[in-house]
Coordinates of C-alpha atoms and ligand atoms in Angstrom, one line a residue:
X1 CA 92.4 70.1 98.6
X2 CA 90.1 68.6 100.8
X3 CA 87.0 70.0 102.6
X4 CA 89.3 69.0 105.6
X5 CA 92.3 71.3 104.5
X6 CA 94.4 67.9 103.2
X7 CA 96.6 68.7 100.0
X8 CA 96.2 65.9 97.5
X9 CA 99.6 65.6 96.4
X10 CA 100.8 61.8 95.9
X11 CA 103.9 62.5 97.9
X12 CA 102.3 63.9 101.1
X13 CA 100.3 61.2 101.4
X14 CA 101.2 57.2 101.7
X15 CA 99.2 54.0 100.4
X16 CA 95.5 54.6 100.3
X17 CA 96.0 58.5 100.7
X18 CA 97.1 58.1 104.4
X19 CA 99.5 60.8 105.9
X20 CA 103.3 59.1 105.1
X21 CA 105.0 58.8 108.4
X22 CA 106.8 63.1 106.9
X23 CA 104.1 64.2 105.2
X24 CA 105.7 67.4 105.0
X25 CA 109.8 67.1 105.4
X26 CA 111.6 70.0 105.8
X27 CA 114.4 69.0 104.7
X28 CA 115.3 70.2 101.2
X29 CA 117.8 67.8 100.0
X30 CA 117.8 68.2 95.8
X31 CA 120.2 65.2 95.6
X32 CA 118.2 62.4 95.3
X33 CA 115.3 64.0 93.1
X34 CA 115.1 63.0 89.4
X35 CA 112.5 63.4 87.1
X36 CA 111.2 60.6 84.8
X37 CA 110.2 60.6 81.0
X38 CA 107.1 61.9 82.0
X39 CA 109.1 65.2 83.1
X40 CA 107.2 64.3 86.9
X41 CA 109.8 64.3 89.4
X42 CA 109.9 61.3 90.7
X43 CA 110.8 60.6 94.9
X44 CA 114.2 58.1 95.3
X45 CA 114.2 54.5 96.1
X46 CA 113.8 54.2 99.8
X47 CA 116.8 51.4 99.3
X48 CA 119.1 53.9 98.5
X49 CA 119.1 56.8 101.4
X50 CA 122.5 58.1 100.3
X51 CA 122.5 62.0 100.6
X52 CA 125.2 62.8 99.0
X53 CA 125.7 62.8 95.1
X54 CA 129.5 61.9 94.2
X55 CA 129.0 64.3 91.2
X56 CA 127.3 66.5 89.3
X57 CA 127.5 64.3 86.4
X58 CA 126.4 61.3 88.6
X59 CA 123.6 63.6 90.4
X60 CA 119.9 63.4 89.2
X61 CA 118.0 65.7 86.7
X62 CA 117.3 68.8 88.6
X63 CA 115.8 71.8 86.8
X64 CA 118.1 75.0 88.7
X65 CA 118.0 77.5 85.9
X66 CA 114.5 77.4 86.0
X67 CA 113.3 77.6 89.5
X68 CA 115.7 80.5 91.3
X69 CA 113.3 81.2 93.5
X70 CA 113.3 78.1 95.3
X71 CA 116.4 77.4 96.2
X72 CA 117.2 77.8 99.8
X73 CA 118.8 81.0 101.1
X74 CA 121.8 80.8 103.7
X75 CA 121.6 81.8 107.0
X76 CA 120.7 85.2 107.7
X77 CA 124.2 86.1 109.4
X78 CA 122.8 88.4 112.5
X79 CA 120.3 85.8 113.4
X80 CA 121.3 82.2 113.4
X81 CA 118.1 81.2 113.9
X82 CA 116.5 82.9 111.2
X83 CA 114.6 80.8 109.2
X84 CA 114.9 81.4 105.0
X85 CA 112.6 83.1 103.4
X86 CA 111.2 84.6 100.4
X87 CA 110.5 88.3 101.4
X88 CA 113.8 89.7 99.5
X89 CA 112.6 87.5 96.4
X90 CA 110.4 88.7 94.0
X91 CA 107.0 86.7 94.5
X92 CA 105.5 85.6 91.4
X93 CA 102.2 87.2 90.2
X94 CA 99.5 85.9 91.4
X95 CA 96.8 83.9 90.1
X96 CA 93.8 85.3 89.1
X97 CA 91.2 82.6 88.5
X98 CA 89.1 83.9 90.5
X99 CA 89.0 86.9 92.5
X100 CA 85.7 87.0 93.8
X101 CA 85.2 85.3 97.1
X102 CA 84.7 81.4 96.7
X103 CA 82.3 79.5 98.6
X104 CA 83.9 76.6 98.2
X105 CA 87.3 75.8 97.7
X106 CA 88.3 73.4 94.4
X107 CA 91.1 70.9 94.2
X108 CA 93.8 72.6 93.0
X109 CA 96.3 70.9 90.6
X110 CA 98.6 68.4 91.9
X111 CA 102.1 70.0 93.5
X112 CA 103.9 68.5 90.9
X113 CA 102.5 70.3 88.0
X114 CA 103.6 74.1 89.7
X115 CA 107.2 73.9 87.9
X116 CA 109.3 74.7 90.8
X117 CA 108.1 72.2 93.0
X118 CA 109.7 69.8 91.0
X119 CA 112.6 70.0 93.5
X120 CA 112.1 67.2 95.5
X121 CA 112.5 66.5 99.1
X122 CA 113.4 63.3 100.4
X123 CA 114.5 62.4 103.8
X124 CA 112.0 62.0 106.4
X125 CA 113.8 63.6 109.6
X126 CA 111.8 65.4 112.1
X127 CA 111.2 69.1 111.1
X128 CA 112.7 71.2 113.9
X129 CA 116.3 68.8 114.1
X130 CA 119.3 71.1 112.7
X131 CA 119.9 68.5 110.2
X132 CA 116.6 69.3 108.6
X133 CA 116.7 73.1 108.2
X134 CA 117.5 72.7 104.6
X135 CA 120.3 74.5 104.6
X136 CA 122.1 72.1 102.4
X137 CA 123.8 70.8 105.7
X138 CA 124.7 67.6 104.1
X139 CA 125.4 68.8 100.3
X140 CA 128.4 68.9 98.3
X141 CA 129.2 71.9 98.5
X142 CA 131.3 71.5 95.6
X143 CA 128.2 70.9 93.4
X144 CA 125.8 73.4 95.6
X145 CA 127.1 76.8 96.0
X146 CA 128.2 77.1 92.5
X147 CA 124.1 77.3 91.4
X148 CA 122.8 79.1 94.5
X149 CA 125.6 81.4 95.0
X150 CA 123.0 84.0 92.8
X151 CA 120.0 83.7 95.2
X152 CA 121.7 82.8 98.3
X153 CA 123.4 86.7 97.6
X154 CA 120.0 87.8 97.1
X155 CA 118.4 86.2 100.1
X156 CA 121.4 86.7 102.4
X157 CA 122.5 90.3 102.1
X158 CA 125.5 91.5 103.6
X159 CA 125.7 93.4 107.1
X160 CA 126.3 96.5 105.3
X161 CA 122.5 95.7 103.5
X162 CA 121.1 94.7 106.5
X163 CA 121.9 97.7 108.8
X164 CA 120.5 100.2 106.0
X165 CA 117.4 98.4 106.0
X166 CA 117.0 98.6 109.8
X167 CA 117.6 102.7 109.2
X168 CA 115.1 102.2 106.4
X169 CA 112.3 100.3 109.0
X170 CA 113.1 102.1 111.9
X171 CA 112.9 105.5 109.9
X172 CA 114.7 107.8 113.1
X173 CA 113.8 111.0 110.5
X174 CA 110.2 110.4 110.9
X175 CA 109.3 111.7 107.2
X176 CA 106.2 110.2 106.0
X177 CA 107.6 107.3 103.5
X178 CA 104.2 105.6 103.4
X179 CA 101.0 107.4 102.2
X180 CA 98.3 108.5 104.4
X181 CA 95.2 107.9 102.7
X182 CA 92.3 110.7 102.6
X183 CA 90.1 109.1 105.2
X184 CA 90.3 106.7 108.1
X185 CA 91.0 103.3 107.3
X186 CA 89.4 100.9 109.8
X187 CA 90.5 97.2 109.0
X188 CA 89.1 94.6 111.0
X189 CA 91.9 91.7 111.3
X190 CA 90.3 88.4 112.0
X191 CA 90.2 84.4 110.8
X192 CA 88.4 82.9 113.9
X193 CA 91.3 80.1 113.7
X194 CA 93.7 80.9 116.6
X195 CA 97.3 81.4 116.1
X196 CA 97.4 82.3 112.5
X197 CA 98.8 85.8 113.3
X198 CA 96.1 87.9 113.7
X199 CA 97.9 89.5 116.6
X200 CA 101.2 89.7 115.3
X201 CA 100.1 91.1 112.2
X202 CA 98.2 94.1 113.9
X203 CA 100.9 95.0 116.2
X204 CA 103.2 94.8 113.3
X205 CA 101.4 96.4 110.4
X206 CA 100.7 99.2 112.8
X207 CA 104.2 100.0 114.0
X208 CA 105.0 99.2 110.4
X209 CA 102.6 102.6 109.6
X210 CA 103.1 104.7 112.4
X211 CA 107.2 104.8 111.8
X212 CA 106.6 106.0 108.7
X213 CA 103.9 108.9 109.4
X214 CA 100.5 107.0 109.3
X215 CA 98.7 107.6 112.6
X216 CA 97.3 104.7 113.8
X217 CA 95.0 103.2 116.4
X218 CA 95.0 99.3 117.4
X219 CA 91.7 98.0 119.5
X220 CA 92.5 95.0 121.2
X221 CA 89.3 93.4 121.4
X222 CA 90.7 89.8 122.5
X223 CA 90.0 89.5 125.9
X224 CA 93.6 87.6 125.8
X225 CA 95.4 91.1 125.6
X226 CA 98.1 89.7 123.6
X227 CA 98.2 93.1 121.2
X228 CA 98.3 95.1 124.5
X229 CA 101.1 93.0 125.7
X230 CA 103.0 93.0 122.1
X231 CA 102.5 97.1 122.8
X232 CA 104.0 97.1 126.0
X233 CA 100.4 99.1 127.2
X234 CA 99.5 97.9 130.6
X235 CA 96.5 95.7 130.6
X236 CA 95.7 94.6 134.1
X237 CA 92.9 94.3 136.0
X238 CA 91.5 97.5 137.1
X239 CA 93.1 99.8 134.2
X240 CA 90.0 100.7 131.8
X241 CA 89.8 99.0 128.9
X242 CA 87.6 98.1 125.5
X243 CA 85.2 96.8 127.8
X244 CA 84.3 100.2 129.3
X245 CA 83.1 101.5 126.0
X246 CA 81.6 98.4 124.8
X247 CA 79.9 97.6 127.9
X248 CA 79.5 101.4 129.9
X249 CA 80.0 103.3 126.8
X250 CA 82.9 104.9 128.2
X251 CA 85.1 107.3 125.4
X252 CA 87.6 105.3 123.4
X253 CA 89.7 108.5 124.2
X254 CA 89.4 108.0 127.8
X255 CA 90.8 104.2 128.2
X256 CA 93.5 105.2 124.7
X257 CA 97.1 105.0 125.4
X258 CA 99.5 106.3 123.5
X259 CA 102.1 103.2 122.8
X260 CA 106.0 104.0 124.5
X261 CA 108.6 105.2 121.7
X262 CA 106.7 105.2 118.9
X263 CA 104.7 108.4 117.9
X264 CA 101.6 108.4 116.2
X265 CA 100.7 104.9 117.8
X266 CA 98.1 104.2 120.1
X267 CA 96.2 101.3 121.9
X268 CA 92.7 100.6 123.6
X269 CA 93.4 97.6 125.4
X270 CA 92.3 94.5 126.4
X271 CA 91.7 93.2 130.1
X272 CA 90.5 90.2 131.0
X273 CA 87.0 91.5 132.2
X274 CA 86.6 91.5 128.1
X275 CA 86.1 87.7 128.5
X276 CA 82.2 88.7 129.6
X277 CA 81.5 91.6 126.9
X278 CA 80.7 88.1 125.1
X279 CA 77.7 87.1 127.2
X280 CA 77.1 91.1 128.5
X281 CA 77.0 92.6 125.0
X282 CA 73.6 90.6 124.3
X283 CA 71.6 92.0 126.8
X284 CA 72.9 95.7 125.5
X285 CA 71.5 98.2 122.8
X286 CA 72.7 98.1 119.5
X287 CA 75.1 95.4 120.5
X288 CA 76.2 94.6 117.1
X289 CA 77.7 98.4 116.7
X290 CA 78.8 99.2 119.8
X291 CA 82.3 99.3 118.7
X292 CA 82.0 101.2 115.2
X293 CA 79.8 104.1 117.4
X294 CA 82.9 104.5 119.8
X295 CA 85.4 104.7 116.9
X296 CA 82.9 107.3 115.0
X297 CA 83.1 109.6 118.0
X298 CA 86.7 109.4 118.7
X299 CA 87.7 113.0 118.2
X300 CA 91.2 112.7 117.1
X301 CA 91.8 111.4 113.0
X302 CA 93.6 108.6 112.7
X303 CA 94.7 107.2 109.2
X304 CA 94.4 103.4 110.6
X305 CA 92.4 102.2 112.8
X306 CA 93.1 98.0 113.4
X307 CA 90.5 95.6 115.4
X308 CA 92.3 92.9 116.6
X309 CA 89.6 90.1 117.1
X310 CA 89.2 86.7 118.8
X311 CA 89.7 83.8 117.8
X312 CA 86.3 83.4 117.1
X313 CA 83.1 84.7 115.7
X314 CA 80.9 86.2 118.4
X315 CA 79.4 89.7 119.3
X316 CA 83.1 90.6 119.6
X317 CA 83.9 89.9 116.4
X318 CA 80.6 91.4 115.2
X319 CA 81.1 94.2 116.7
X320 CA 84.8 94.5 114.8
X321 CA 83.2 93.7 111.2
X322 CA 80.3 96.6 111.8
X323 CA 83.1 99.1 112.6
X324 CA 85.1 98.4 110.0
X325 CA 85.4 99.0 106.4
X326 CA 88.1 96.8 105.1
X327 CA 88.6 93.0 106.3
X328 CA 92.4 92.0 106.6
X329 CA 92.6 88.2 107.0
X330 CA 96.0 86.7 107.8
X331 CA 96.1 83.0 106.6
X332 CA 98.9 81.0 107.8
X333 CA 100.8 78.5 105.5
X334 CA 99.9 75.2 107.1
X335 CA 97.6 72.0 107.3
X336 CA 93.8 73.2 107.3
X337 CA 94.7 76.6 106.4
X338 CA 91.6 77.4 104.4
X339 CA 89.7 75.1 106.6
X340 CA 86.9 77.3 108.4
X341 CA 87.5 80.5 106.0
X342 CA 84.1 80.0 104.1
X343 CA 82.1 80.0 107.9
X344 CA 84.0 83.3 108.2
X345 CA 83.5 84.8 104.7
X346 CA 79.7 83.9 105.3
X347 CA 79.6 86.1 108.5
X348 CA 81.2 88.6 106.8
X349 CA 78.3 88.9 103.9
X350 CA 75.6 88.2 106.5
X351 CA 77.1 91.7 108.1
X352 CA 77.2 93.6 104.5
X353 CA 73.9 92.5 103.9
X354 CA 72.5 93.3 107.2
X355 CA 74.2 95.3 109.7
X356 CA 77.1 97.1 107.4
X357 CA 77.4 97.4 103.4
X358 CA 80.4 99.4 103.6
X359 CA 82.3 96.2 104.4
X360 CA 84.6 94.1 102.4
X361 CA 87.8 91.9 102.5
X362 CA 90.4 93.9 101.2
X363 CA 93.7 91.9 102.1
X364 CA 94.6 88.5 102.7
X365 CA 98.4 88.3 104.4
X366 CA 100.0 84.7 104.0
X367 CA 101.6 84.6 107.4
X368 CA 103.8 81.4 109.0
X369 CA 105.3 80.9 105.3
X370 CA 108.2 78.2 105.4
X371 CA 109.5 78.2 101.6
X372 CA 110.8 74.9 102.8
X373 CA 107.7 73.0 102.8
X374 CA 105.9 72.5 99.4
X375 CA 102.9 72.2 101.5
X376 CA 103.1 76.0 102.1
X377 CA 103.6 76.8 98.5
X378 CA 100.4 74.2 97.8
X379 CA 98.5 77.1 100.5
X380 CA 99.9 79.9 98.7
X381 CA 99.0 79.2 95.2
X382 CA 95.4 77.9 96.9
X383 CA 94.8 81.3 98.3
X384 CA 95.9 83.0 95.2
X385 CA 93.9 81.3 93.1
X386 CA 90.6 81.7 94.7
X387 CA 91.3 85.7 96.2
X388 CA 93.4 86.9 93.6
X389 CA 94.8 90.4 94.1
X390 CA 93.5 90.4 97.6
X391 CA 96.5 88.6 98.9
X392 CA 99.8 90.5 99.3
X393 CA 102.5 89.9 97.3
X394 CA 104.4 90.3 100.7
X395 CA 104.3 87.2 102.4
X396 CA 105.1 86.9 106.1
X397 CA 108.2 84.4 106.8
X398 CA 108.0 82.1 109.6
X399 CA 110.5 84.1 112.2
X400 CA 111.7 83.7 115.2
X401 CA 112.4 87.2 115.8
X402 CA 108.8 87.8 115.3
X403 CA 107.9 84.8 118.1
X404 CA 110.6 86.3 120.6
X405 CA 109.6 89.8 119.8
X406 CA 106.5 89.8 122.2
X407 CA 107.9 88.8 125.1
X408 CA 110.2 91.8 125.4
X409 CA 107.3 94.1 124.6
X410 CA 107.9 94.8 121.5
X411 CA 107.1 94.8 117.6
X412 CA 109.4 92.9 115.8
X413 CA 109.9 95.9 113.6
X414 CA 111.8 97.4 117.1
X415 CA 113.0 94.2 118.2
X416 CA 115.2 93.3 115.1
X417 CA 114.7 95.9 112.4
X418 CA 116.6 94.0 110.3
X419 CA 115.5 90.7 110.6
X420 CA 113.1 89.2 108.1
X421 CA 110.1 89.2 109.6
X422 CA 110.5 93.0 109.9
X423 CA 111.7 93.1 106.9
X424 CA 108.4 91.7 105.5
X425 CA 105.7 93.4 107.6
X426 CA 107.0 96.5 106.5
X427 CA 106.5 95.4 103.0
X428 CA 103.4 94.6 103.7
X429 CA 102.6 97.3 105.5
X430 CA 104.1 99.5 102.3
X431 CA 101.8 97.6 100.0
X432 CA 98.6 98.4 102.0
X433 CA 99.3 101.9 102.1
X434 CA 99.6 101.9 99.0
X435 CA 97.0 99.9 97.8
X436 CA 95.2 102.6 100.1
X437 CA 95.7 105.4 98.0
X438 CA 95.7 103.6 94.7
X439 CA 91.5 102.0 94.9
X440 CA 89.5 104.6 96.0
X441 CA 86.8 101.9 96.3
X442 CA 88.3 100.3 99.6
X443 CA 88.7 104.0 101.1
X444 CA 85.3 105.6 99.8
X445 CA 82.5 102.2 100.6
Ligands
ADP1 P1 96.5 84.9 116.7 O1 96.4 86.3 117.1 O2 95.9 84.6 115.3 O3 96.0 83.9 117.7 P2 99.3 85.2 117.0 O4 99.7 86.5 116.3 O5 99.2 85.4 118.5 O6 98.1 84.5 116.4 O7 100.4 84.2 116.7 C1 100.4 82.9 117.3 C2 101.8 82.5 117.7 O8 102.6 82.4 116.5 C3 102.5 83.5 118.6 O9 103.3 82.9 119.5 C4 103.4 84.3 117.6 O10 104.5 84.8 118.3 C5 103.8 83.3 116.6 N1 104.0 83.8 115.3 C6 103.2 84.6 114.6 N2 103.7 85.0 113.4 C7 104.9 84.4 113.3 C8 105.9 84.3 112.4 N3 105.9 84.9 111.2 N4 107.0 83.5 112.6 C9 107.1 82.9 113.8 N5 106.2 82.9 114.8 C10 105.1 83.6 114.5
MG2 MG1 95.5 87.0 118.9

């Protein structure tokens, strides 16, 4: 990869390692693949755009028996526009090259040594157009459903599987089905990239935990709200906010509000008079740990406690890394990805050396994932090589339940309990807790 975020793989990139005109099509059509002596997969002569193969004898070499886990997934039946994903699959282990935190990121080897990229993609067509969903809208599906029908069964479960795993998510009894660990976790979730998730996963790890018997606490401390509004917690000028006990050292437990139909959740939100804690909080005492002093003196226990930062690193930000213990950083699966991590893994030692040595980054979420792309499986096995077991196996689809859920208010684990991306937050959210319980070293630094 480059210091820029670009992937060096041949076939993302045209003549003199320009951008092709589709660097990244989502379209998975296998048919016109084949694979030279070399064994490299080798792309289809742009003279011949057929997309069909007559058959199977006539088709290229394509290696199915040993790549199940990439073929795509049907539809998920409730939600038409649910986009396939891996979260039922079992993810491979991860990479371990290196665990600790890099300071620079390496070149990784090409796409087309990782043996299930060797199925090929080949038709440039815009990503978002219904023929390009990879759905095998334009295979034989003579030749096709015989060799998916095993994972398309796995990624596509019946109703039946579906609704138990919405009773599974939503868990109505309320027993505690994910462990609470001994002491207060307080995980700062940041990347100081915008729109990678940082949000979504807060609002949706939390749920995730408080449905199944954690007690949690999320601080919005983006002065955009946006995990106040995902809450449903009002969040308008004039209600008192995160600002009050930055700024006028107001209780958390004053300006706390408990989060509509889900027990054990609770918000500090985010107005818009946060947008000047930025500038205000220099001219204050102990600005750096304004935050972590609040959440020390908040009487009740909580078992979570989640920051939800900016999308940037200022005092806000700070502030988030001092009170915290544990660092969650959600990566999303796309172009520059990695790009700006190290300036955030540097802030984050320059606060353990000076201001808070309990500190470390505990979890990396892959969020955005689209299996379809071999760009996002280039991210993934980038991230797992250089943080190792720090990434979750879960990995976080890309979900259009998860984008609608917001705008009704709502966690996606709520919205559409059995959609995917609920279906994979809660997974991750089961991983952290137990992960939690397992290292004593993220719970006792
Ligand atoms: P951040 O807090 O890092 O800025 P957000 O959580 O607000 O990022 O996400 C940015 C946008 O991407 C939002 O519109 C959100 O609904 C959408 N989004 C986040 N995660 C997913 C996902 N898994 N699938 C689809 N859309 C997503
Ligand atoms: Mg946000």
């Amino acid at each position: 990869m480059h210091d820029d975020g670009r992937y060096d793989d041949p076939r993302l990139t045209g003549p003199g390692g320009q951008p092709s005109a589709d660097p990244v099509s989502r379209e998975t059509n296998y048919q016109e693949w084949t694979v030279n002596e070399s064994g490299e997969p080798s792309s289809p002569h742009p003279a011949q755009p057929s997309k069909r193969r007559e058959s199977p004898a006539a088709g290229p070499v394509r290696p199915v028996s040993s790549v199940p886990a990439n073929v795509p997934p049907a539809r998920d039946p409730l939600d038409p526009a649910d986009g396939p994903v891996n979260a039922p699959t079992p993810r491979p282990p991860a990479v371990r090259a290196n665990a600790a935190v890099p300071t620079r990121y390496e070149p990784q080897p090409p796409v087309s040594a990782v043996p299930h990229q060797a199925v090929p993609e080949v038709t440039v067509a815009p990503s978002d157009t219904p023929q390009a969903d990879g759905y095998g809208d334009e295979v034989d599906a003579s030749t096709y459903v015989s060799r998916e029908t095993p994972t398309r069964e796995e990624d596509d479960p019946p109703l039946a599987m579906e609704a138990m795993r919405a009773v599974q998510i939503l868990n109505p009894s309320g027993e505690v089905t994910m462990p609470r660990p001994d002491r207060t976790r307080v995980m700062c979730v940041a990347n100081q990239k915008g729109g990678v998730g940082k949000t979504t996963t807060t609002v949706n790890l939390a749920v995730a935990l408080a449905l199944h018997g954690n007690r949690v606490l999320v601080v919005d401390l983006d002065p955009q709200g946006n995990a106040s509004t995902g809450l449903n917690v009002p969040h308008h000028t004039g209600v008192p906010d995160v600002y009050d006990c930055l700024i006028d050292s107001v209780p958390l437990e004053e300006v706390a509000q408990a989060v509509e139909g889900i027990p054990n959740l609770w918000c500090v939100p985010a107005t818009i008079d946060l947008a000047g804690a930025e500038i205000e909080l220099v001219s204050v005492v102990a600005r750096e740990s304004r935050l972590a002093r609040a959440i020390a003196a908040y009487p009740g226990h909580f078992d979570y406690v989640f920051i939800d930062c900016p999308p940037s690193l200022g005092l806000l930000t700070v502030n988030a890394l001092v009170a915290a213990q544990e660092v969650l950083i959600p990566i999303q699966c796309e172009y520059y990805a990695l790009e700006g991590l190290n300036q955030l893994i540097n802030n984050i030692n320059l606060v353990r050396q000076h201001l808070n040595p309990k500190l470390e980054v505990s979890t990396i979420l892959l969020t955005m994932y689209d299996r379809r792309t071999r760009l996002a499986d280039a991210v993934e096995q980038d991230v797992r090589n250089h943080f190792g077991d720090k990434v979750l196996q879960a990995v976080i689809p890309r979900n259009v339940r998860v984008s609608e859920a917001p705008s009704y208010g709502q966690s996606v684990m709520t919205y559409d309990p059995g959609s995917r991306g609920a279906t994979s937050y809660f997974e991750a959210a089961q991983e952290i807790a137990e992960r939690g319980v397992k290292e004593p070293v993220s719970r006792n630094a």
